[in-house]
Every structure is written in structure tokens, then in C-alpha cells.
Short mmCIF file of C-alpha atoms and ligand atoms in Angstrom, two decimals:
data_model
loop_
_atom_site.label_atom_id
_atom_site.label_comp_id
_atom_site.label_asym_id
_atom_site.label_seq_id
_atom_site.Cartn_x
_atom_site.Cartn_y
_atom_site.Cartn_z
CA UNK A 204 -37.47 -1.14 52.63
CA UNK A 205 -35.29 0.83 50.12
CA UNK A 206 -36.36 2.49 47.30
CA UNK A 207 -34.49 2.34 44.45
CA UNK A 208 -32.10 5.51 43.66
CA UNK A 209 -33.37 7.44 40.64
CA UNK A 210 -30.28 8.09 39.40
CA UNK A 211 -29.00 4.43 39.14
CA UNK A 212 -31.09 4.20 35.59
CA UNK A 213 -29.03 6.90 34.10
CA UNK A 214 -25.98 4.86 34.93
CA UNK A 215 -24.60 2.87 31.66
CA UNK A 216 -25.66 -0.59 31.09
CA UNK A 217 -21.83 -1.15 30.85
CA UNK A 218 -18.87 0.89 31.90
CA UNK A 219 -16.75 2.67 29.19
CA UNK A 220 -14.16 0.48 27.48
CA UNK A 221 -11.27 2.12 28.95
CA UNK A 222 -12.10 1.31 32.49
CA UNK A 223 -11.53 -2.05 33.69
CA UNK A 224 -14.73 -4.20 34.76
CA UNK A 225 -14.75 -4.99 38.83
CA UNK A 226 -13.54 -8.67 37.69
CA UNK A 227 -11.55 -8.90 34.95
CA UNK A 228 -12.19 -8.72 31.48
CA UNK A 229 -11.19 -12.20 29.35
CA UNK A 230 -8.17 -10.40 27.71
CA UNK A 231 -6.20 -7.29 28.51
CA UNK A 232 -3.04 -5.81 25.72
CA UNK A 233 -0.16 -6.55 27.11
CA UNK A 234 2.59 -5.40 24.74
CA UNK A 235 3.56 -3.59 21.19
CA UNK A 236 6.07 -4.13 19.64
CA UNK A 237 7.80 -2.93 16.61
CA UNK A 238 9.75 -5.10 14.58
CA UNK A 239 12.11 -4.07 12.16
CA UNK A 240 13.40 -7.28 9.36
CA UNK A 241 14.83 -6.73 5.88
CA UNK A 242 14.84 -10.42 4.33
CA UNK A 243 14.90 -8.94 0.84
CA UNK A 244 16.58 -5.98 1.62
CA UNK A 245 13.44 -3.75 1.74
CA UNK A 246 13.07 -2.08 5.35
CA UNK A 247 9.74 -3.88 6.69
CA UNK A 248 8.02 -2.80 10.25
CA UNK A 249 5.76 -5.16 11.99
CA UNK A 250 3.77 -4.22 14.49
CA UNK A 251 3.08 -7.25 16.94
CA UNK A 252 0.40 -6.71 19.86
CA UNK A 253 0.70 -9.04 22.39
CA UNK A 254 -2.55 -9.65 25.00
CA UNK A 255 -2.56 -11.36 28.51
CA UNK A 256 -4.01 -14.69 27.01
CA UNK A 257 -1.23 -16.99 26.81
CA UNK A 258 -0.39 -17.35 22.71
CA UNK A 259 -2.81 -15.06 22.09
CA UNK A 260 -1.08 -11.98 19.74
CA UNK A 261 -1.61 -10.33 16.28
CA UNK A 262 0.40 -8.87 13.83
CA UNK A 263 0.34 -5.57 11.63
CA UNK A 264 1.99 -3.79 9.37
CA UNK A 265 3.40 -0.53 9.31
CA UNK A 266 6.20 -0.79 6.61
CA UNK A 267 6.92 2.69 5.89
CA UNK A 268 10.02 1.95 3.90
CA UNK A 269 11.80 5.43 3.56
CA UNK A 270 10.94 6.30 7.18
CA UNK A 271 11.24 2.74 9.47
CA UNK A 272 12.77 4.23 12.49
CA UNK A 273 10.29 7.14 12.51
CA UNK A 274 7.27 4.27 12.57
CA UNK A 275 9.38 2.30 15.31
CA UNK A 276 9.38 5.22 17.50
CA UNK A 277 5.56 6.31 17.20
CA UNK A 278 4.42 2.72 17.72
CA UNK A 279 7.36 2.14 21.48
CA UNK A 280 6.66 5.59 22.57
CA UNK A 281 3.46 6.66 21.63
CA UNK A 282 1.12 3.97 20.70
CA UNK A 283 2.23 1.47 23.77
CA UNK A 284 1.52 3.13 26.47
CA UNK A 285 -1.72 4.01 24.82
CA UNK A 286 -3.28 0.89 24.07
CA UNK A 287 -1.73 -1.64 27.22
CA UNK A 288 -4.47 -2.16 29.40
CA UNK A 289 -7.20 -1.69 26.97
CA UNK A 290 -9.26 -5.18 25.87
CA UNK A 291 -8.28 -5.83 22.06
CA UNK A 292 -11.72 -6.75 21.33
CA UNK A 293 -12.80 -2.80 20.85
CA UNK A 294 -10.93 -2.25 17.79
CA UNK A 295 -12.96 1.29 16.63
CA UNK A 296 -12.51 2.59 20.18
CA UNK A 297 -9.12 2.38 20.13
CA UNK A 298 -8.68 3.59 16.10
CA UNK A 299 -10.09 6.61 17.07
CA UNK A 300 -8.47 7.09 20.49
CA UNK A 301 -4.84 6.66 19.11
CA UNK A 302 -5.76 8.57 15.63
CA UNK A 303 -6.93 12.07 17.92
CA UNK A 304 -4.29 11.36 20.70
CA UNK A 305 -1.59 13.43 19.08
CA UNK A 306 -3.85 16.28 18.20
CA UNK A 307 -2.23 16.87 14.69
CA UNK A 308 -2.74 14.00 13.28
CA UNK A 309 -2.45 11.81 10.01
CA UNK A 310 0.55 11.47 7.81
CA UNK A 311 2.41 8.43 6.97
CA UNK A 312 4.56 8.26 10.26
CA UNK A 313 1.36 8.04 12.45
CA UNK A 314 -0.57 6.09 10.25
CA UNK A 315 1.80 3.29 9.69
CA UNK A 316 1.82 3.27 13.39
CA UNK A 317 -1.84 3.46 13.93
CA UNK A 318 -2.03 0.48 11.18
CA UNK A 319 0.48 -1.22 12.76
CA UNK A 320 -1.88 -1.51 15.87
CA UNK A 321 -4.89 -1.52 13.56
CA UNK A 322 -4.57 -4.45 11.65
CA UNK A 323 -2.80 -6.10 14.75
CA UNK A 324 -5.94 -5.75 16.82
CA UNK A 325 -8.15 -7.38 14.01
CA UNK A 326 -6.22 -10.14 13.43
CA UNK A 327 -6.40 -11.13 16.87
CA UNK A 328 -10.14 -10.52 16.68
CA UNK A 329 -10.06 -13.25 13.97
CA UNK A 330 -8.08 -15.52 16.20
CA UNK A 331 -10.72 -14.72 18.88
CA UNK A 332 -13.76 -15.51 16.50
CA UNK A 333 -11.55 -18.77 14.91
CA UNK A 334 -13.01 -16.99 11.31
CA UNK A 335 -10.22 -15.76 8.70
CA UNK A 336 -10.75 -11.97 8.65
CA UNK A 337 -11.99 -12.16 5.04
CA UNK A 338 -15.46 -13.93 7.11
CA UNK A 339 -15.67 -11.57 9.32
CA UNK A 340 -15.83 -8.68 7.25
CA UNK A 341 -18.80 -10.35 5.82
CA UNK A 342 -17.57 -13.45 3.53
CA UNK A 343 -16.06 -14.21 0.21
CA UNK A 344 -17.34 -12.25 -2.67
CA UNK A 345 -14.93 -14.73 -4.94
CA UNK A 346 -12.31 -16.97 -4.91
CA UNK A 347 -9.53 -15.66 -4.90
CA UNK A 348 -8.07 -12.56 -5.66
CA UNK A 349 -6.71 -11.28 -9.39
CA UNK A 350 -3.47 -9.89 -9.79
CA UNK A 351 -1.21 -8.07 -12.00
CA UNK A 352 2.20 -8.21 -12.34
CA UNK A 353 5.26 -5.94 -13.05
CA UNK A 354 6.87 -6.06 -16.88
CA UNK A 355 9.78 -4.57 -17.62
CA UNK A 356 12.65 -3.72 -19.55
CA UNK A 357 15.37 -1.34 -21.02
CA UNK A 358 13.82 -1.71 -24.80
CA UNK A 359 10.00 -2.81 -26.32
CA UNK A 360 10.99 -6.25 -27.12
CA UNK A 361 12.32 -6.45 -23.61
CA UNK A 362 9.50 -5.78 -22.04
CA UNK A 363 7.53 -7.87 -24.31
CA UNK A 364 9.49 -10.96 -23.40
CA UNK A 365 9.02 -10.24 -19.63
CA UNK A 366 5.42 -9.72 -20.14
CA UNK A 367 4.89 -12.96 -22.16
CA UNK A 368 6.61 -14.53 -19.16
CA UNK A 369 4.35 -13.57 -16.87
CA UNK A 370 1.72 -14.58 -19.57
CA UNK A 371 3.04 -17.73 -19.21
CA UNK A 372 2.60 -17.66 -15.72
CA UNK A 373 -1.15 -16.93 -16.00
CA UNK A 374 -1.39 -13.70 -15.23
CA UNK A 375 -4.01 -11.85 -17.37
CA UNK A 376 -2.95 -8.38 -16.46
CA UNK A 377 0.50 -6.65 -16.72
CA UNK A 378 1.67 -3.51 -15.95
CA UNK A 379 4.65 -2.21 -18.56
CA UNK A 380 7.16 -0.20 -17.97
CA UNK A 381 10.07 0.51 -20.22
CA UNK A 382 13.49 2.53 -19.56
CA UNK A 383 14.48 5.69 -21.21
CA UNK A 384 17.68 5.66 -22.12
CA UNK A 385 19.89 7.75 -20.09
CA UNK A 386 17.92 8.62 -18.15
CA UNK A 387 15.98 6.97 -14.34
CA UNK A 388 12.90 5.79 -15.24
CA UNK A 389 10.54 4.40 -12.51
CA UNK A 390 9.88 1.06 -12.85
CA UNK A 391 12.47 0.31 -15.26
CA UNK A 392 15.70 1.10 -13.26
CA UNK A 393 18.88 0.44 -15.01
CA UNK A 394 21.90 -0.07 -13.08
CA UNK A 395 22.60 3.89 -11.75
CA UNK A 396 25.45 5.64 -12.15
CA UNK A 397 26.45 9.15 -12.26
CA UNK A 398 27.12 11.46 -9.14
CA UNK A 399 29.80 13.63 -8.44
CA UNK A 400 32.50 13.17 -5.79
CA UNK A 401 34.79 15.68 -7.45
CA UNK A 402 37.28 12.59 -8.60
CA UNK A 403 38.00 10.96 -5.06
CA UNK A 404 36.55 7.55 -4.79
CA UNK A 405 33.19 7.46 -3.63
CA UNK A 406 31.48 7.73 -0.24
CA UNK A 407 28.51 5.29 0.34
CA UNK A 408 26.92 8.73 0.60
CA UNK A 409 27.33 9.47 -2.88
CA UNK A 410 26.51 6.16 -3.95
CA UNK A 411 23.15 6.49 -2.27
CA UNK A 412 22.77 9.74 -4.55
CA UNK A 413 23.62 8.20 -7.77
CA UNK A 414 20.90 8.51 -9.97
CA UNK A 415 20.42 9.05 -14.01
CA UNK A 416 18.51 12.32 -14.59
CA UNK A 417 14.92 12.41 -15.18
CA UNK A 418 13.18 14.18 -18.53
CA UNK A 419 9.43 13.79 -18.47
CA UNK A 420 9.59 14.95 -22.26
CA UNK A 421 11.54 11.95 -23.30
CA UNK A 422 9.73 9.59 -21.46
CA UNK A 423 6.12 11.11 -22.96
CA UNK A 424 7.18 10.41 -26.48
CA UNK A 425 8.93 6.54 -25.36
CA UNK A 426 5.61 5.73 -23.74
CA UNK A 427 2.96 5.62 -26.48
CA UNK A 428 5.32 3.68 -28.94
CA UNK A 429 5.45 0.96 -26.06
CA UNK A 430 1.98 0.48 -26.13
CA UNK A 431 2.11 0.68 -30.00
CA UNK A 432 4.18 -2.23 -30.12
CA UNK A 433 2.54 -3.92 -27.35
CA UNK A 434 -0.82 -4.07 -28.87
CA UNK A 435 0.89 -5.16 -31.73
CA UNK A 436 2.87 -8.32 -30.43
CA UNK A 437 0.57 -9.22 -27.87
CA UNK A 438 -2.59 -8.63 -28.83
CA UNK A 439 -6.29 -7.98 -27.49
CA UNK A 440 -6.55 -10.11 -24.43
CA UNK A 441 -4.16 -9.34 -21.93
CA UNK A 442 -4.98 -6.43 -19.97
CA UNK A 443 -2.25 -3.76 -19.95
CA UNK A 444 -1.42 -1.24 -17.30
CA UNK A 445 0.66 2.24 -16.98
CA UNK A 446 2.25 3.67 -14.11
CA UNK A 447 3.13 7.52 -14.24
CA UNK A 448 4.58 7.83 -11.02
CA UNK A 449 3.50 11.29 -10.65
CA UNK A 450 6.93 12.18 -12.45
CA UNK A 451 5.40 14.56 -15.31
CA UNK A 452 4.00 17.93 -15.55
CA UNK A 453 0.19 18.14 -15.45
CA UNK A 454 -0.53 18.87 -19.09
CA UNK A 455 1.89 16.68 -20.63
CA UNK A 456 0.08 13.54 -18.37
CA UNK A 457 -3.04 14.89 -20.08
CA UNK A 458 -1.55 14.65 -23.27
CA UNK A 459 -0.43 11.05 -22.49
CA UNK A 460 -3.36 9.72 -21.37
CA UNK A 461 -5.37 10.73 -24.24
CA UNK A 462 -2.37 9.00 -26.74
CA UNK A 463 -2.56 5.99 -24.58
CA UNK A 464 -6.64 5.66 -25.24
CA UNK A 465 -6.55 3.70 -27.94
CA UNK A 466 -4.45 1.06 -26.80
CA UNK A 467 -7.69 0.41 -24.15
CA UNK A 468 -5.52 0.01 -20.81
CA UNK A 469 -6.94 -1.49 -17.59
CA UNK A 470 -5.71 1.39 -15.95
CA UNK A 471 -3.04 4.65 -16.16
CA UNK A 472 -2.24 5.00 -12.62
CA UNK A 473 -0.91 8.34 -10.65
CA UNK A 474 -0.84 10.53 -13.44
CA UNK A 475 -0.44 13.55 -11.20
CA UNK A 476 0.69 14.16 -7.76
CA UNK A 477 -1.47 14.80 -4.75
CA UNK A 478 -0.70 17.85 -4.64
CA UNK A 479 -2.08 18.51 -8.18
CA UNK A 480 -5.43 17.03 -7.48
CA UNK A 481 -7.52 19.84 -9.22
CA UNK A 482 -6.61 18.38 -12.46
CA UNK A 483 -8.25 15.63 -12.42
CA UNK A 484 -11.92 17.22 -13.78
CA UNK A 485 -10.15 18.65 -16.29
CA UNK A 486 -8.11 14.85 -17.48
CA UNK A 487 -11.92 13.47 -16.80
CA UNK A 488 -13.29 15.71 -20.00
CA UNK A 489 -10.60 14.86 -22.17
CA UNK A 490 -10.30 10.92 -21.88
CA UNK A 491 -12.28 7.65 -20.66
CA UNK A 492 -8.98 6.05 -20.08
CA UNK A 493 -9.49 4.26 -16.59
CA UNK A 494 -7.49 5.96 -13.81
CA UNK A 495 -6.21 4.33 -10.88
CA UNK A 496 -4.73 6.98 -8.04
CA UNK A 497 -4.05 7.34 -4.47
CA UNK A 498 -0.45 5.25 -3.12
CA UNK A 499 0.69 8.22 -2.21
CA UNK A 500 -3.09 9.80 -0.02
CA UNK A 501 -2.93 9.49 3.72
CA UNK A 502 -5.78 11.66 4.65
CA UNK A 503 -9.56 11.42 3.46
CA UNK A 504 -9.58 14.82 2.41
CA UNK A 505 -7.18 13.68 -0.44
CA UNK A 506 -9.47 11.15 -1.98
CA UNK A 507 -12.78 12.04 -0.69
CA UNK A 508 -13.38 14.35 -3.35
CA UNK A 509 -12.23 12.67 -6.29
CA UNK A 510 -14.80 9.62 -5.12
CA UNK A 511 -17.80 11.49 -4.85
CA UNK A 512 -16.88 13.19 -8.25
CA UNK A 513 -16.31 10.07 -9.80
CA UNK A 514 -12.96 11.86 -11.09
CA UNK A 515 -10.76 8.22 -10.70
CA UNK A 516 -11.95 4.38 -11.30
CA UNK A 517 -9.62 2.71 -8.94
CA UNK A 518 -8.93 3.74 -5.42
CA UNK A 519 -4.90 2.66 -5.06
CA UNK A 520 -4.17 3.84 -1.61
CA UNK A 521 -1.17 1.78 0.60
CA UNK A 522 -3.49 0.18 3.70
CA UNK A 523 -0.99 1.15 6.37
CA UNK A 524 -0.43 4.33 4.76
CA UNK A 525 -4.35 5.55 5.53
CA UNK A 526 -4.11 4.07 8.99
CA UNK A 527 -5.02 0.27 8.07
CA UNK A 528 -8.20 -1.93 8.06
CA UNK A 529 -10.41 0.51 9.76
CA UNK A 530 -10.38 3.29 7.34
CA UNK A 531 -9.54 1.11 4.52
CA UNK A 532 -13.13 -0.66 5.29
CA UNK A 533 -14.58 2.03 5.02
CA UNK A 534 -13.06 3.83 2.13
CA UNK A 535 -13.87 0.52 0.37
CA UNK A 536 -17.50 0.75 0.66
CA UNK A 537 -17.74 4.40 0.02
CA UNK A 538 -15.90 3.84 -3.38
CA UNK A 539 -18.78 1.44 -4.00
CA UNK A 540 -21.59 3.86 -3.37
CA UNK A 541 -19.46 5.82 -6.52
CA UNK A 542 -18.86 2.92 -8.65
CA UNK A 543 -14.75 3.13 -7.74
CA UNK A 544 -12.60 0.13 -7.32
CA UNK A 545 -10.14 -1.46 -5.28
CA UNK A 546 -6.52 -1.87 -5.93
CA UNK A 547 -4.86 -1.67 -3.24
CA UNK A 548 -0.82 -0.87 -3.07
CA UNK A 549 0.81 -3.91 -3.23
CA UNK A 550 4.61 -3.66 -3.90
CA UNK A 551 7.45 -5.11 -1.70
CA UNK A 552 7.27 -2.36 0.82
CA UNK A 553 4.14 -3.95 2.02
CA UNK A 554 5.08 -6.47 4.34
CA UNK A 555 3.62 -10.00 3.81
CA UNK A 556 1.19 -9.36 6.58
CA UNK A 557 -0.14 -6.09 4.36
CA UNK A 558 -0.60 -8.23 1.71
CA UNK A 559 -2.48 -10.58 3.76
CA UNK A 560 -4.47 -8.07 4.97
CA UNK A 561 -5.44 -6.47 0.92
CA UNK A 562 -5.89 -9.98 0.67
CA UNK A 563 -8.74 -10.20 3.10
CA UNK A 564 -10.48 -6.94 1.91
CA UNK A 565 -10.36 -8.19 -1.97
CA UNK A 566 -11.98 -11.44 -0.68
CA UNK A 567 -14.37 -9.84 0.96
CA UNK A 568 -15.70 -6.47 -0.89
CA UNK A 569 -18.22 -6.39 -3.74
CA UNK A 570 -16.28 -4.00 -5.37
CA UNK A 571 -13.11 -5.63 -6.01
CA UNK A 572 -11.14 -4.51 -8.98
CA UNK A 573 -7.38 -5.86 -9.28
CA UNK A 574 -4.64 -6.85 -6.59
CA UNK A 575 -0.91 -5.41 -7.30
CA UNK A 576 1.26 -8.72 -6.74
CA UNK A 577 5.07 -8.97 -5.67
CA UNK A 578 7.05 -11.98 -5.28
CA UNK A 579 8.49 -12.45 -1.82
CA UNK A 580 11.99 -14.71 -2.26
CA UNK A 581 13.02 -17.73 0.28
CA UNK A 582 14.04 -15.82 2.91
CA UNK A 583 10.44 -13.45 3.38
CA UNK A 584 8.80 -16.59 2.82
CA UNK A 585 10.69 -18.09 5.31
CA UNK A 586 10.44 -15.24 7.94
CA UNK A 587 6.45 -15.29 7.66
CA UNK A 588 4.82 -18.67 7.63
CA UNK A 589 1.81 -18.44 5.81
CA UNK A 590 2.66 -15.84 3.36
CA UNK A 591 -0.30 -15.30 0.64
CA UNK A 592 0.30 -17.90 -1.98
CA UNK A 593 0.41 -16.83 -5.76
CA UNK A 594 -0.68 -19.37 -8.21
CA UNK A 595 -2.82 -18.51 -11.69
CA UNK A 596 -2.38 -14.63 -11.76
CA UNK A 597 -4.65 -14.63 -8.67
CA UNK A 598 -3.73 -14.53 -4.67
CA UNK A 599 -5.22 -17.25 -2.56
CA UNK A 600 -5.92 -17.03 1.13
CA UNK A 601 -5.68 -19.96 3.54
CA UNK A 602 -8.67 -20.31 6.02
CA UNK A 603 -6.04 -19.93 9.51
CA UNK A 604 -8.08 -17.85 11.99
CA UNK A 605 -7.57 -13.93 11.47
CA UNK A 606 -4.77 -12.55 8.70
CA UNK A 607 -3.98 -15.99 8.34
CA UNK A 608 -0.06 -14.97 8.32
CA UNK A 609 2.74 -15.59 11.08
CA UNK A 610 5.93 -13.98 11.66
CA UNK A 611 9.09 -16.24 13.10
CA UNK A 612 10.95 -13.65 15.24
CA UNK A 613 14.14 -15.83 15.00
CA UNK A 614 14.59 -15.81 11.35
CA UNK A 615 13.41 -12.40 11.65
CA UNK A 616 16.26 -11.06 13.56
CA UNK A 617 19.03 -12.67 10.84
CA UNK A 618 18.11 -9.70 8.93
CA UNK A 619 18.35 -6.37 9.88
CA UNK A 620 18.30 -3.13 8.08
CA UNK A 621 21.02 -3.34 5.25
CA UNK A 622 23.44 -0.19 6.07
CA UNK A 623 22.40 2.98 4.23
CA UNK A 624 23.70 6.71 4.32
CA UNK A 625 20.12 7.93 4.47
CA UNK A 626 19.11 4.87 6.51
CA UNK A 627 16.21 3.94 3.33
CA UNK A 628 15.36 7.38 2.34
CA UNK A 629 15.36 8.13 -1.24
CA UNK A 630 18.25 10.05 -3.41
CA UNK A 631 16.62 13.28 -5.02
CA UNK A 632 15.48 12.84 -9.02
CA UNK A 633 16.94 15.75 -10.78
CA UNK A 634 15.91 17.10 -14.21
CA UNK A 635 19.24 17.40 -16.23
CA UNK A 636 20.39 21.04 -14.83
CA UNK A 637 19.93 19.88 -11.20
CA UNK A 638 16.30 20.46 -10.43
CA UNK A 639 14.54 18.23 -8.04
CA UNK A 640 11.61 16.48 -9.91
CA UNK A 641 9.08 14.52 -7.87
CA UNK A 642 9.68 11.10 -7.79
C1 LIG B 927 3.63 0.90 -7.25
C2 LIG B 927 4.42 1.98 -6.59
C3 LIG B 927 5.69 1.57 -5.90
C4 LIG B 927 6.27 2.74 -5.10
C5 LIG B 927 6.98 2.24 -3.88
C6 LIG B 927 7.55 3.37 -3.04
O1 LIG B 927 2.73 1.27 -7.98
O2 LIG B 927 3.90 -0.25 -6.99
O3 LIG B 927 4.54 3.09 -7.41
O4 LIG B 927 6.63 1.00 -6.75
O5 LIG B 927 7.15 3.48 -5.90
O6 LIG B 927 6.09 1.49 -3.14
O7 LIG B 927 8.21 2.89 -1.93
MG1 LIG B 928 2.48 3.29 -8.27
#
């Protein structure tokens, strides 16, 4: 008679995740793939993970649109032969396990990758549950989510007409955004021109460089008087937004957020850069305007501090840019310990499957505060079945199992990268005697 061994019970119940069962587990990852479409001319990446049950895949997205091929090389080389082999189903163990692999880690290369594979692997969890994600990250909190939408225009009445369109439309909250003459404004691009080729005709190299020069002086003393007349024409009800675009010294953002007060906007986003973080106590005592911040944060030490100081009132940052649904999870219900809200990036250089996946966080968090919208045209629409549908200023779900959104690799393919000098990247912004200004 044997007795047993003593040192079975310190053996785990089960074995590690990364080490196949003696039979084999229900579903294995087979393949990732990067996928690079432009339908509307804007560089997507999409990251698709395919597993060893027939038809069973996700999708991801990890649309870094100044940097594609960088992404498409961290998710072939990197992130494939990290996660084939593992089951799909552990979704943290593998977040964690790619996000330490490279040692020096973080950034917006290896997080659009690591999203990429992130919200890949929880889509197919959805599929695997036959639950849209929105239900499995604990049910709808509403129906639907709100949106705002971009006005703008190269004068006030302009961008008055384009935001009583959208009026029209039923959105109740616009963001405004009005040229300064002569020079590029974000948000309110006029056709560029400019650039020097020293009078031979000129290279699509300096064509990609041709921009308008930038005065944040100018623009500080357009800004208020657009919101003047806005107020005025529109009135009360709509809720009216601001985008900086980090394109201003500190102070004089200070200055402009306390002129803009009065006018009572639903938020003055990025009114510094991330690297200028420490000014945001001192903005805090001089206004109550609402600030929304963070496209541009891809590590937790960049927001982390400005949560738990309850220095900003909307958390902005770009899902694949932080690493995906993982973090963005849990960012989302940190920000609700501090009273912060959600509005997530959501311009076209988030692929249709990013916006799906805001789409199932706004759903789903209590502390939901506005969803930036974009219109894809025919052609994106046509290239993912299932795209989020827009109706009533708000973004609606369907109820397919997981992100709810498809991508057809044929019509995919009919679009590749438009040709570019820089291959996406963006020209310099140059104050008028040639200085580089952030963008
Ligand atoms: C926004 C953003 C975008 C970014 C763009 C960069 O608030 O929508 O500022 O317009 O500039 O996503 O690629
Ligand atoms: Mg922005």
C-alpha cells in the first residue's frame, strides 16, 4: 500500500498557463497578424489573432497613424512568436507577459502593438462567451453612447453654420474650432501652402512639408471672440467644446482658459503638453473650466497623478495608445474613485474596431462622460461590417458576440497606404522665423 507523497499537495491545482495541459486545451493562438488598410486615406493597423478553432479569430486595433510600419513590425516580430501557443482565454497573463517582454517598455510603438493583441484577445473572449464585450465588462450603464462632433471653419459665422448642422443632426455637443488666418491652425486646416524649393517645381517631399506658420499669440486673441459669438448665435443649450492641441505656451493657455470661463464649455481639452504636466495645479487655482487631457499619455505615470489630484475632469487618452482594454479598464475605474470622466480619443486614426471597442467601455462604465465621434465614408464602412452606427448625437452598439465589428480582408487589401515622403509622419509646425512648435 502506498502512501501518498507529501510533496504532491504543494503541486498547483492547475499547471501555469503557458504550459500546455497533457490533453489539449479547447483553443490554442494560432496566428497575428498585422493589417495595414487606408480606405479613407488615414493609415489604419489591425491586429487580427487567429486561434486553432476553425472561424474562431478577433480583431484589434493598433492604428498608430504617424508610425504604421513601426506597429506592423512589433506585432510580426515581436508579439507573434510571443503569444502562438498560448490559450486566448488568459487575456491578463498575456497583457503582462508581452508588456515586460521587451524590458523597456511602453510608448506608442509597443502599445499599439500590445493593444493590437489586447483588444484582439477580448473580442474573441466575447465570441467565446456569445456576450457583446460591453456584458462582459459588467452590462450597460445606458443606452447608448453620447457624442460630440467636430465644427469648423475659416471665419465665426463659418463655424456657426457647421455647428448648426450638426445641431441639426442631433448632436448636443460640438467642439469649435476656427482658422487663423495665415496661419495652420489645428482643427481648422485651410488648404496649405508655403514651403520652399528654392523656385524648381516641387518634390512630393516638399509638399509633405508645406505648412502655414503657427503663432499661438494670434490664435489666443481669435479664440475667445469665437466663443463670444458663439454664445451669442447659438445660445445656452448646446454644449461647446475647445481643443488646444497643446500648441501654446503654458501661461498664455492659462490666460485662455480663464477668458473662455464664462462662455461655460463642456470641456477645454490639452491645454498643455505632457511634458508640461506640473502646470496643471497651478491652471486648477485659477479656473473651474472643465479640462479634458491625456490623447497624447502612454504611460500611467503621465496621468496617474493628475487623477488622484483631481487636477483634470476628463481622462482623454487614445485606447491603443495606453496598451488597449486592459489598462483602459482599469484606468476607467480609477478615474471613478476621483470623480474623472471618460472621453476617450476618438478621431479617424482610430480604426472602426477602436471605436467599437470605446464603444463597449462607454456602455459599460458608471462613469461615462462624452464619446469623440468621426464619420467613417463608404469605403471604411464597407471594409468593416458592423461599424458602430451613429444616429441622434449618440453611438449605438449592436449585440454581435465580442466588439461586435468585422473586418473584410478583400476590400481591405484595395487600399493600401496612399504614397507619402515621410510614409504618414507629420511635417514640422514652425513659428514664423523657423522654430519648431509642438503640434
Ligand atoms: C482630437 C485629436 C486628433 C489628433 C490626431 C493625431 O482631439 O481628435 O487632437 O485630431 O490630432 O488624432 O493623429
Ligand atoms: Mg485632441
Amino acid at each position: 500500500m502506498s502512501t501518498p507523497n507529501p510533496s504532491s499537495v504543494t503541486q498547483p491545482l492547475l499547471p501555469p498557463p503557458w504550459e500546455p495541459t497533457g490533453g489539449e486545451p479547447p483553443v490554442r493562438i494560432a496566428d497575428v497578424r498585422a493589417i495595414q488598410t487606408a480606405p479613407d486615406g488615414i493609415r489604419l493597423v489591425i491586429v487580427k489573432v487567429e486561434t486553432t478553432q476553425p472561424g474562431l479569430y478577433g480583431l484589434g486595433c493598433a492604428t498608430f497613424t504617424q508610425r504604421p510600419l513601426a506597429v506592423v513590425t512589433a506585432v510580426e516580430q515581436y508579439l507573434k512568436p510571443f503569444a502562438v501557443g498560448r490559450d486566448p482565454n488568459d487575456i491578463e497573463d498575456l497583457f503582462q507577459a508581452a508588456y515586460v517582454s521587451s524590458y523597456w517598455r511602453s510608448g506608442p510603438v509597443l502599445n499599439n502593438a500590445l493593444s493590437g493583441l489586447d483588444m484582439a484577445l477580448w473580442d474573441i473572449k466575447g465570441k467565446l462567451a456569445g456576450m457583446p464585450l460591453y456584458q462582459l465588462f459588467g452590462g450597460r450603464c445606458r443606452t447608448s453612447a453620447a457624442l460630440y462632433a467636430h465644427a469648423s471653419g475659416e471665419d465665426f459665422a463659418a463655424v456657426e453654420a457647421d455647428a448648426r448642422r450638426l445641431m441639426g443632426q442631433g448632436f448636443r455637443h460640438v467642439r469649435c474650432q476656427v482658422a487663423v488666418p495665415g496661419y495652420a491652425t489645428y482643427g481648422a486646416q485651410i488648404a496649405p501652402k508655403g514651403g520652399e524649393t528654392g523656385g524648381a517645381a516641387p518634390t512630393p517631399y516638399h509638399l509633405a512639408l508645406r505648412q502655414d506658420p503657427w503663432d499661438p499669440a494670434a490664435y489666443c486673441r481669435i479664440v475667445p471672440k469665437l466663443f463670444d459669438h458663439l454664445r451669442a448665435t447659438l445660445g445656452e443649450e448646446v454644449e461647446l467644446l475647445h481643443d488646444i492641441h497643446e500648441r501654446v505656451p503654458p501661461i498664455l493657455a492659462i490666460d485662455l482658459a480663464k477668458r473662455l470661463e464664462p462662455h461655460r464649455l463642456f470641456f477645454l481639452e490639452d491645454p498643455f503638453a505632457p511634458e508640461d504636466n506640473g502646470y496643471f495645479p497651478l491652471l486648477r487655482q485659477q479656473t473651474a473650466i472643465p479640462i479634458a487631457m491625456g490623447e497624447l499619455y502612454v504611460n500611467q505615470n503621465d496621468y496617474v497623478p493628475l487623477i488622484k489630484d483631481r487636477l483634470i475632469d476628463f481622462i482623454r487618452v487614445h485606447l491603443s495608445d495606453i496598451g488597449g482594454l486592459t489598462p483602459a479598464r482599469k484606468l476607467a475605474a480609477f478615474c471613478e474613485f476621483f470623480g474623472v470622466r471618460t472621453a476617450w480619443h476618438g478621431p479617424g486614426d482610430v480604426s472602426p474596431v477602436g471605436h467599437a471597442a470605446n464603444l463597449h467601455l462607454d456602455l459599460a462604465v458608471p462613469n461615462f462622460g462624452i464619446q469623440e465621434s468621426h464619420f467613417f465614408k463608404e469605403r471604411t464602412q464597407a471594409v468593416f461590417p458592423g461599424c458602430p452606427e451613429i444616429r441622434d448625437g449618440a453611438m449605438w452598439s449592436n449585440e454581435r458576440p465580442g466588439l461586435g465589428i468585422d473586418l473584410d480582408e478583400a476590400e481591405a487589401a484595395k487600399y493600401p497606404y496612399p504614397d507619402h515622403p515621410l510614409n504618414g509622419a507629420w511635417p514640422p509646425v514652425r513659428q514664423p522665423d523657423g522654430t519648431v512648435v509642438r503640434p
